[in-house]
Tab-separated table of C-alpha atoms in Angstrom:
chain	number	residue	atom	x	y	z
A	273	MET	CA	0.000	0.000	0.000
A	274	ARG	CA	1.332	3.403	-0.967
A	275	VAL	CA	0.795	6.057	1.704
A	276	LEU	CA	1.398	9.801	1.317
A	277	HIS	CA	2.205	11.247	4.755
A	278	THR	CA	1.768	14.977	5.332
A	279	SER	CA	0.912	17.218	8.279
A	280	ASP	CA	0.964	20.725	9.741
A	281	TRP	CA	-0.699	22.558	6.887
A	282	HIS	CA	-1.534	25.478	9.231
A	283	LEU	CA	-4.074	26.876	6.790
A	284	GLY	CA	-4.557	30.584	7.442
A	285	ARG	CA	-1.091	31.193	8.862
A	286	ALA	CA	1.128	34.029	7.653
A	287	PHE	CA	4.909	34.067	7.421
A	288	HIS	CA	5.861	37.224	9.270
A	289	ARG	CA	3.758	39.780	7.349
A	290	VAL	CA	3.366	37.680	4.183
A	291	ASN	CA	-0.039	36.118	3.505
A	292	MET	CA	0.633	32.448	2.713
A	293	LEU	CA	-2.829	31.458	1.514
A	294	GLY	CA	-1.772	31.448	-2.141
A	295	ALA	CA	1.252	29.279	-1.342
A	296	GLN	CA	-0.971	26.974	0.703
A	297	ALA	CA	-3.327	26.642	-2.272
A	298	ASP	CA	-0.330	25.784	-4.461
A	299	PHE	CA	0.629	23.078	-1.981
A	300	ILE	CA	-2.860	21.564	-2.095
A	301	GLY	CA	-2.587	21.462	-5.891
A	302	HIS	CA	0.822	19.785	-5.580
A	303	LEU	CA	-0.589	17.269	-3.094
A	304	VAL	CA	-3.438	16.332	-5.402
A	305	ALA	CA	-1.087	16.048	-8.393
A	306	THR	CA	1.282	13.818	-6.397
A	307	VAL	CA	-1.584	11.534	-5.360
A	308	ARG	CA	-2.616	11.164	-8.986
A	309	GLU	CA	0.815	10.887	-10.613
A	310	ARG	CA	2.411	8.593	-8.012
A	311	GLU	CA	-0.661	6.340	-7.730
A	312	VAL	CA	-1.064	6.908	-3.994
A	313	ASP	CA	-3.491	4.557	-2.220
A	314	VAL	CA	-4.169	6.638	0.907
A	315	VAL	CA	-3.298	10.116	2.205
A	316	VAL	CA	-2.643	10.673	5.911
A	317	VAL	CA	-2.666	14.149	7.474
A	318	SER	CA	-1.241	14.164	11.002
A	319	GLY	CA	-2.806	17.243	12.514
A	320	ASP	CA	-2.635	21.044	12.586
A	321	VAL	CA	-4.781	21.352	9.504
A	322	TYR	CA	-5.583	24.910	10.585
A	323	ASP	CA	-3.374	27.411	12.367
A	324	ARG	CA	-5.909	28.278	15.037
A	325	ALA	CA	-9.110	26.965	16.570
A	326	VAL	CA	-11.308	29.467	14.725
A	327	PRO	CA	-9.662	29.855	11.308
A	328	PRO	CA	-10.432	32.661	8.849
A	329	LEU	CA	-13.076	31.979	6.223
A	330	ALA	CA	-10.533	31.867	3.394
A	331	ALA	CA	-8.679	29.040	5.178
A	332	VAL	CA	-11.925	27.097	5.664
A	333	GLU	CA	-12.725	27.505	1.979
A	334	LEU	CA	-9.284	26.189	1.024
A	335	PHE	CA	-9.757	23.187	3.327
A	336	ASP	CA	-13.154	22.528	1.757
A	337	ASP	CA	-11.561	22.683	-1.696
A	338	ALA	CA	-8.852	20.228	-0.606
A	339	LEU	CA	-11.448	17.751	0.680
A	340	HIS	CA	-13.436	17.909	-2.548
A	341	ARG	CA	-10.371	17.423	-4.728
A	342	LEU	CA	-9.134	14.457	-2.667
A	343	ALA	CA	-12.606	12.889	-2.671
A	344	ASP	CA	-12.858	13.335	-6.444
A	345	LEU	CA	-9.688	11.246	-6.836
A	346	GLY	CA	-11.354	8.359	-5.031
A	347	VAL	CA	-8.300	8.010	-2.769
A	348	PRO	CA	-9.085	7.626	0.946
A	349	THR	CA	-7.752	10.267	3.326
A	350	VAL	CA	-7.248	9.808	7.075
A	351	MET	CA	-6.855	13.029	9.051
A	352	ILE	CA	-6.425	13.894	12.740
A	353	SER	CA	-6.639	17.154	14.665
A	354	GLY	CA	-3.522	18.793	16.095
A	355	ASN	CA	-2.863	21.151	18.979
A	356	HIS	CA	-3.640	24.191	16.805
A	357	ASP	CA	-6.989	22.792	15.653
A	358	SER	CA	-10.281	22.788	17.478
A	359	ALA	CA	-10.937	19.045	17.489
A	360	ARG	CA	-14.689	19.527	17.846
A	361	ARG	CA	-14.907	22.029	14.998
A	362	LEU	CA	-12.700	20.004	12.666
A	363	GLY	CA	-14.717	16.874	13.442
A	364	VAL	CA	-18.124	18.360	12.589
A	365	GLY	CA	-19.772	16.189	9.968
A	366	ALA	CA	-17.099	13.486	10.236
A	367	GLY	CA	-19.611	10.672	9.769
A	368	LEU	CA	-21.069	12.190	6.622
A	369	ILE	CA	-17.680	13.219	5.222
A	370	GLY	CA	-16.433	9.689	5.851
A	371	ARG	CA	-18.865	8.410	3.220
A	372	ALA	CA	-16.792	10.330	0.674
A	373	GLY	CA	-13.618	8.576	1.837
A	374	ILE	CA	-12.351	11.436	4.035
A	375	HIS	CA	-11.936	9.985	7.521
A	376	LEU	CA	-11.630	12.635	10.261
A	377	ARG	CA	-10.354	11.291	13.573
A	378	THR	CA	-10.680	14.008	16.232
A	379	ALA	CA	-12.210	12.201	19.240
A	380	PRO	CA	-9.740	10.779	21.797
A	381	ALA	CA	-12.207	8.044	22.765
A	382	ALA	CA	-12.005	6.604	19.241
A	383	CYS	CA	-8.224	5.999	19.260
A	384	GLY	CA	-8.738	2.238	19.132
A	385	GLU	CA	-11.240	2.331	16.256
A	386	PRO	CA	-9.294	2.178	12.979
A	387	VAL	CA	-10.086	2.980	9.403
A	388	VAL	CA	-9.491	-0.378	7.720
A	389	LEU	CA	-8.375	-0.369	4.094
A	390	ALA	CA	-7.251	-3.296	1.973
A	391	ASP	CA	-4.733	-4.022	-0.774
A	392	ASP	CA	-3.705	-7.229	-2.552
A	393	HIS	CA	-1.942	-8.446	0.605
A	394	GLY	CA	-4.779	-7.929	3.071
A	395	ASP	CA	-5.971	-5.300	5.528
A	396	VAL	CA	-4.178	-2.200	6.783
A	397	ALA	CA	-5.614	-0.603	9.938
A	398	PHE	CA	-5.148	3.171	10.266
A	399	TYR	CA	-5.456	4.437	13.840
A	400	GLY	CA	-5.886	8.170	14.452
A	401	LEU	CA	-4.514	9.623	17.693
A	402	PRO	CA	-5.509	13.304	17.625
A	403	TYR	CA	-3.522	15.709	19.764
A	404	LEU	CA	-4.132	14.490	23.323
A	405	GLU	CA	-4.034	17.422	25.751
A	406	PRO	CA	-3.160	15.561	28.970
A	407	ALA	CA	-5.252	17.693	31.331
A	408	LEU	CA	-8.329	17.202	29.146
A	409	VAL	CA	-8.074	13.462	28.394
A	410	LYS	CA	-6.515	11.929	31.507
A	411	ASP	CA	-9.928	10.803	32.799
A	412	GLU	CA	-10.848	9.269	29.434
A	413	PHE	CA	-7.690	7.150	29.539
A	414	GLY	CA	-7.710	6.535	33.279
A	415	VAL	CA	-4.203	7.836	33.967
A	416	ALA	CA	-3.317	9.142	37.405
A	417	ARG	CA	-1.001	11.952	36.309
A	418	ALA	CA	-1.597	14.263	33.367
A	419	GLY	CA	1.420	13.831	31.116
A	420	HIS	CA	2.016	13.271	27.409
A	421	GLU	CA	3.722	9.914	27.790
A	422	ALA	CA	0.961	8.588	30.040
A	423	VAL	CA	-1.963	9.527	27.794
A	424	ILE	CA	-0.272	8.516	24.543
A	425	GLY	CA	0.794	5.247	26.144
A	426	ALA	CA	-2.798	4.582	27.202
A	427	ALA	CA	-4.062	5.416	23.705
A	428	MET	CA	-1.505	3.047	22.185
A	429	ASP	CA	-2.633	0.310	24.579
A	430	ARG	CA	-6.063	0.622	22.966
A	431	VAL	CA	-4.493	0.465	19.516
A	432	ARG	CA	-2.544	-2.698	20.330
A	433	ALA	CA	-5.600	-4.286	21.984
A	434	ASP	CA	-7.705	-3.714	18.867
A	435	LEU	CA	-4.919	-4.871	16.560
A	436	ALA	CA	-4.667	-8.140	18.531
A	437	THR	CA	-8.285	-8.946	17.629
A	438	ARG	CA	-7.714	-8.632	13.885
A	439	ALA	CA	-6.689	-11.235	11.352
A	440	ARG	CA	-3.115	-12.396	11.480
A	441	GLY	CA	-0.971	-10.342	9.108
A	442	THR	CA	-3.045	-7.186	9.433
A	443	ARG	CA	-0.655	-4.263	8.987
A	444	SER	CA	-1.008	-1.048	10.963
A	445	VAL	CA	-0.381	2.685	10.646
A	446	VAL	CA	-0.759	5.169	13.513
A	447	LEU	CA	-1.256	8.900	13.007
A	448	ALA	CA	-0.195	10.944	16.040
A	449	HIS	CA	0.420	14.585	16.871
A	450	ALA	CA	3.146	14.773	19.507
A	451	PHE	CA	6.713	15.765	20.343
A	452	VAL	CA	8.725	12.539	20.195
A	453	THR	CA	12.153	12.266	21.799
A	454	GLY	CA	14.904	12.773	19.242
A	455	GLY	CA	12.863	15.127	17.093
A	456	GLU	CA	14.413	18.449	16.088
A	457	ALA	CA	12.147	21.404	16.808
A	458	SER	CA	11.957	24.720	14.948
A	459	ASP	CA	10.865	28.184	16.054
A	460	SER	CA	7.272	27.971	14.842
A	461	GLU	CA	5.703	25.132	16.857
A	462	ARG	CA	3.435	25.988	19.751
A	463	ASP	CA	4.750	24.760	23.104
A	464	ILE	CA	2.939	21.661	24.419
A	465	THR	CA	5.040	21.248	27.566
A	466	VAL	CA	3.369	19.659	30.592
A	467	GLY	CA	5.206	19.580	33.900
A	468	GLY	CA	8.363	20.689	32.132
A	469	VAL	CA	8.236	17.611	29.881
A	470	ALA	CA	6.854	17.635	26.338
A	471	ALA	CA	8.684	14.765	24.644
A	472	VAL	CA	7.554	11.139	24.643
A	473	PRO	CA	9.869	8.217	23.803
A	474	SER	CA	9.423	6.643	20.382
A	475	GLY	CA	9.091	3.256	22.085
A	476	VAL	CA	5.579	4.206	23.176
A	477	PHE	CA	4.537	3.425	19.570
A	478	ASP	CA	6.036	-0.090	19.481
A	479	GLY	CA	3.936	-2.769	17.849
A	480	VAL	CA	2.779	-1.007	14.690
A	481	ASP	CA	4.285	-0.904	11.218
A	482	TYR	CA	4.423	2.847	10.606
A	483	VAL	CA	3.907	5.971	12.737
A	484	ALA	CA	2.973	9.119	10.787
A	485	LEU	CA	3.798	12.003	13.103
A	486	GLY	CA	2.772	15.625	13.092
A	487	HIS	CA	3.708	18.668	15.219
A	488	LEU	CA	7.391	19.280	14.436
A	489	HIS	CA	7.816	21.313	11.262
A	490	GLY	CA	11.009	19.721	9.963
A	491	SER	CA	10.804	16.538	7.887
A	492	GLN	CA	12.763	13.895	9.801
A	493	ALA	CA	12.996	10.215	10.628
A	494	ILE	CA	13.077	9.311	14.314
A	495	SER	CA	13.530	5.721	13.144
A	496	GLU	CA	12.743	3.747	10.011
A	497	ARG	CA	9.130	3.354	11.147
A	498	VAL	CA	8.582	6.622	13.043
A	499	ARG	CA	8.704	9.808	10.941
A	500	TYR	CA	7.647	13.443	10.833
A	501	SER	CA	6.566	14.771	7.466
A	502	GLY	CA	7.055	18.350	8.649
A	503	SER	CA	5.044	21.336	7.469
A	504	PRO	CA	4.720	21.788	3.691
A	505	LEU	CA	5.703	25.466	3.945
A	506	PRO	CA	8.187	27.346	6.134
A	507	TYR	CA	6.664	29.224	9.067
A	508	SER	CA	9.890	30.480	10.654
A	509	PHE	CA	13.407	31.292	9.502
A	510	SER	CA	14.651	28.193	11.325
A	511	GLU	CA	12.979	26.119	8.580
A	512	SER	CA	15.342	26.794	5.711
A	513	ALA	CA	15.652	23.107	4.732
A	514	HIS	CA	13.532	22.067	1.779
A	515	LYS	CA	9.961	21.117	2.645
A	516	THR	CA	8.820	17.586	1.859
A	517	MET	CA	6.209	14.894	2.321
A	518	TRP	CA	6.918	11.189	2.858
A	519	LEU	CA	5.843	8.665	0.252
A	520	ILE	CA	5.698	5.378	2.142
A	521	ASP	CA	5.395	1.982	0.472
A	522	LEU	CA	4.100	-0.500	3.038
A	523	GLY	CA	5.014	-4.020	1.953
A	524	ALA	CA	3.160	-7.287	2.374
A	525	ALA	CA	4.953	-8.101	5.633
A	526	GLY	CA	5.007	-4.514	6.933
A	527	GLU	CA	8.381	-3.600	5.427
A	528	ILE	CA	8.893	0.138	4.782
A	529	HIS	CA	10.307	1.995	1.807
A	530	ALA	CA	10.337	5.789	2.270
A	531	GLU	CA	10.878	8.516	-0.308
A	532	ARG	CA	10.879	12.278	0.195
A	533	ILE	CA	8.589	14.281	-2.090
A	534	ASP	CA	9.601	17.938	-2.354
A	535	CYS	CA	6.940	20.602	-1.850
A	536	PRO	CA	6.856	23.871	-3.793
A	537	VAL	CA	8.335	26.760	-1.785
A	538	PRO	CA	7.236	30.252	-2.865
A	539	ARG	CA	10.578	31.878	-2.076
A	540	PRO	CA	13.845	30.637	-0.511
A	541	LEU	CA	14.772	31.708	3.017
A	542	ALA	CA	18.072	33.212	4.105
A	543	ARG	CA	19.549	34.412	7.357
A	544	VAL	CA	22.288	37.015	7.000
A	545	ARG	CA	24.397	38.428	9.807
A	546	GLY	CA	26.923	41.231	10.099
A	547	ARG	CA	27.341	44.976	10.174
A	548	LEU	CA	24.908	46.816	7.927
A	549	ASP	CA	27.547	48.301	5.605
A	550	VAL	CA	29.061	44.842	5.096
A	551	LEU	CA	25.691	43.248	4.308
A	552	LEU	CA	24.948	45.933	1.744
A	553	ALA	CA	28.292	45.494	-0.030
A	554	ASP	CA	29.186	41.785	0.270
A	555	PRO	CA	29.123	40.277	-3.262
A	556	ASP	CA	28.688	36.767	-1.835
A	557	LEU	CA	25.192	37.741	-0.690
A	558	ALA	CA	23.963	38.444	-4.218
A	559	ARG	CA	22.400	34.968	-4.325
A	560	HIS	CA	20.007	36.014	-1.532
A	561	GLU	CA	18.701	39.191	-3.118
A	562	GLU	CA	15.379	37.573	-4.073
A	563	SER	CA	15.054	35.507	-0.874
A	564	TRP	CA	12.972	36.189	2.198
A	565	ILE	CA	15.548	37.619	4.581
A	566	GLU	CA	16.102	37.659	8.308
A	567	ALA	CA	18.950	40.099	8.929
A	568	THR	CA	20.861	40.214	12.190
A	569	LEU	CA	22.825	43.449	12.541
A	570	THR	CA	25.914	43.356	14.727
A	571	ASP	CA	26.768	47.084	14.583
A	572	PRO	CA	27.820	48.301	18.053
A	573	VAL	CA	25.470	51.291	17.560
A	574	ARG	CA	22.117	50.913	15.824
A	575	PRO	CA	22.453	52.404	12.323
A	576	ASP	CA	19.990	54.899	10.835
A	577	ASP	CA	17.068	53.542	8.770
A	578	PRO	CA	18.369	49.955	8.720
A	579	MET	CA	15.227	48.317	7.298
A	580	ALA	CA	14.852	50.809	4.454
A	581	ARG	CA	18.517	50.470	3.538
A	582	LEU	CA	18.397	46.673	3.663
A	583	CYS	CA	15.301	46.604	1.453
A	584	GLU	CA	17.137	48.546	-1.245
A	585	ARG	CA	19.324	45.474	-1.769
A	586	PHE	CA	17.094	42.755	-0.276
A	587	PRO	CA	13.532	43.832	-1.124
A	588	HIS	CA	12.018	40.810	0.660
A	589	THR	CA	13.532	41.481	4.077
A	590	LEU	CA	10.952	40.423	6.649
A	591	SER	CA	12.769	40.319	9.969
A	592	LEU	CA	15.376	42.600	11.511
A	593	VAL	CA	17.286	41.559	14.636
A	594	PHE	CA	19.869	43.605	16.549
A	595	ASP	CA	22.711	41.720	18.205
A	596	PRO	CA	25.487	44.262	18.848
A	597	GLU	CA	29.030	43.002	19.094
A	598	ARG	CA	29.630	42.926	22.848
A	599	SER	CA	31.358	40.641	25.278
A	600	PRO	CA	29.141	38.411	27.458
A	601	GLU	CA	30.305	40.412	30.498
A	602	ASP	CA	29.040	43.686	29.033
A	603	PRO	CA	26.250	45.027	31.302
A	604	ASP	CA	24.321	46.158	28.233
A	605	VAL	CA	23.788	42.627	26.931
A	606	SER	CA	20.037	42.461	26.487
A	607	TYR	CA	17.699	40.752	28.908
A	608	ALA	CA	16.218	38.753	26.017
A	609	GLN	CA	19.645	37.436	25.077
A	610	ARG	CA	20.321	36.323	28.641
A	611	LEU	CA	17.015	34.428	28.713
A	612	LYS	CA	17.335	32.851	25.275
A	613	GLY	CA	16.802	29.097	25.350
A	614	ARG	CA	15.566	29.046	28.960
A	615	SER	CA	12.155	27.669	29.931
A	616	ASP	CA	9.556	29.600	31.926
A	617	GLN	CA	10.251	27.293	34.855
A	618	GLU	CA	13.985	28.009	34.760
A	619	ILE	CA	13.411	31.758	34.529
A	620	ALA	CA	11.062	31.682	37.516
A	621	GLU	CA	13.524	29.628	39.573
A	622	ASP	CA	16.310	32.064	38.705
A	623	PHE	CA	14.101	34.935	39.850
A	624	VAL	CA	13.481	33.254	43.202
A	625	THR	CA	17.239	32.760	43.598
A	626	HIS	CA	17.932	36.403	42.712
A	627	VAL	CA	15.326	37.777	45.151
A	628	ARG	CA	16.167	35.755	48.240
A	629	GLY	CA	19.642	34.410	47.550
A	630	ALA	CA	18.640	30.735	47.482
A	631	GLY	CA	16.829	28.672	44.884
A	632	PRO	CA	13.427	27.015	45.378
A	633	ASP	CA	13.219	23.708	47.184
A	634	VAL	CA	11.442	20.602	45.850
A	635	ARG	CA	8.026	21.690	47.139
A	636	GLU	CA	8.396	25.184	45.691
A	637	ARG	CA	9.504	23.819	42.329
A	638	ALA	CA	6.357	21.685	42.278
A	639	VAL	CA	4.221	24.764	43.009
A	640	LEU	CA	5.837	26.678	40.140
A	641	GLU	CA	5.441	23.712	37.802
A	642	ALA	CA	1.752	23.363	38.699
A	643	ALA	CA	1.182	27.089	38.171
A	644	PHE	CA	2.702	27.071	34.688
A	645	ASP	CA	0.768	23.918	33.754
A	646	THR	CA	-2.488	25.484	34.975
A	647	VAL	CA	-1.983	28.640	32.921
A	648	ARG	CA	-1.085	26.656	29.806
A	649	THR	CA	-4.077	24.326	30.267
A	650	GLU	CA	-6.470	27.251	30.786
A	651	ASP	CA	-5.173	28.823	27.561
A	652	THR	CA	-5.886	25.547	25.763
A	653	LEU	CA	-9.392	25.329	27.250
A	654	ARG	CA	-10.167	28.864	26.118
A	655	GLU	CA	-9.043	27.983	22.587
A	656	VAL	CA	-11.198	24.848	22.521
A	657	ALA	CA	-14.226	26.711	23.874
A	658	ARG	CA	-14.146	29.407	21.183
C-alpha cells in the first residue's frame, strides 16, 4: 500500500507579514497532483490542519476545496486534529464526510477504532490519535497523572488491543500529533510542555508498522518506522531546509520503503548576519537578493534607517534583529539574550534565587510547575471553547 504522509498545513497562517494562503493553495494542488501521478493509495494528514481553533473563512474555503479534490480522486484520506486545531470544529460532519472517503479522527475516545483499508496483501488498519491534551483526556484514559507519555501510552494500549483482535498479518499505521524524543524542533511550533516535559519516547509506539507524526515542522525520521513529514511550507526562519512529504510503500509483511517528495516553496529563506555596511556590499550575498531575509545586525550602535537600507538590496527582508558586538560580560547585553533558550520554569527559579539568595526547594519547584501547567491548560481550554 502506498501512503502519502503529510501534516501541519496550518491553513490561514502568515509568514511574518506575508499572507501564505496562495502558497498553501499551491501546496494543495501539488498534493493532489502527487496523489494522482504517483498512484497513492491513501493520504494521511497528522494534525494542525488549521493554524488556530477558529480559522479565517478563506482558510476554511481552502480546506473545503482540498477535501473535494481528494474525494474526487477516489483516494481515501485519514486526518487527525492537532494542537492548533479545534478538534470539535474540525470533526463536525465526520460521519457524513467519511462516506466520501475522508476519515476525520478528532475524538480521543475513538483511538482504538481504525479505518481499515485493503490491498492485494490484506488489511491495513489506520489508527488516528488526535492531539491528546493531557489535562483534558486523563480521565478518558484513566491515567493518574496528566502527562504526554501517560496519555499517549494509554491510547496506544487501545491500539494494540484492537490490533490483537484482527486477522493475522493485518498491517497497521498510527497517526499521532506529539513531540517525540529525538525530534528536532523549529521556532514555529506551539509549546505543548506539561510539567516541564513535552517529549515522549518513540518506544511508546512499538507494535505497529508505521507511525505518521505531526507537530514538528522539519521533515525527519526518528527511526525507520517513526517519521515526521514536517510542514509543507516554512513558518519560521529556522525552517530553511527544503519542505517535503513522505511517500511510504508498506510491503506485504510490513516492510517500509520511504521517499521524500519535495513541496513547492514560494521563495527561498536566508539568514544574514553582520554589520549593515558589510551586508549591503558583500558580493557573496547576491544569491540572496530575491530571498525572504532575516537580517541580524551586529553594529555596536544601531544604524539609521536599517530596514529601508536593507530593502534597497534585499527587497524581501521580513525580519530585523539587533545583536550588537559585545562581550558576554558587558552590562548592556540584552535581557532577552540572557534568557534565550531558557524555559519559563527556569526563569522563575532564577528569579526566586535572585530575590532571596537561594533557589526554590522541591516543594516550591512543584508549586511553580503546577502554576505554569495550569496557565497553559487554561489557555488551551479557552481555545477549545471558542
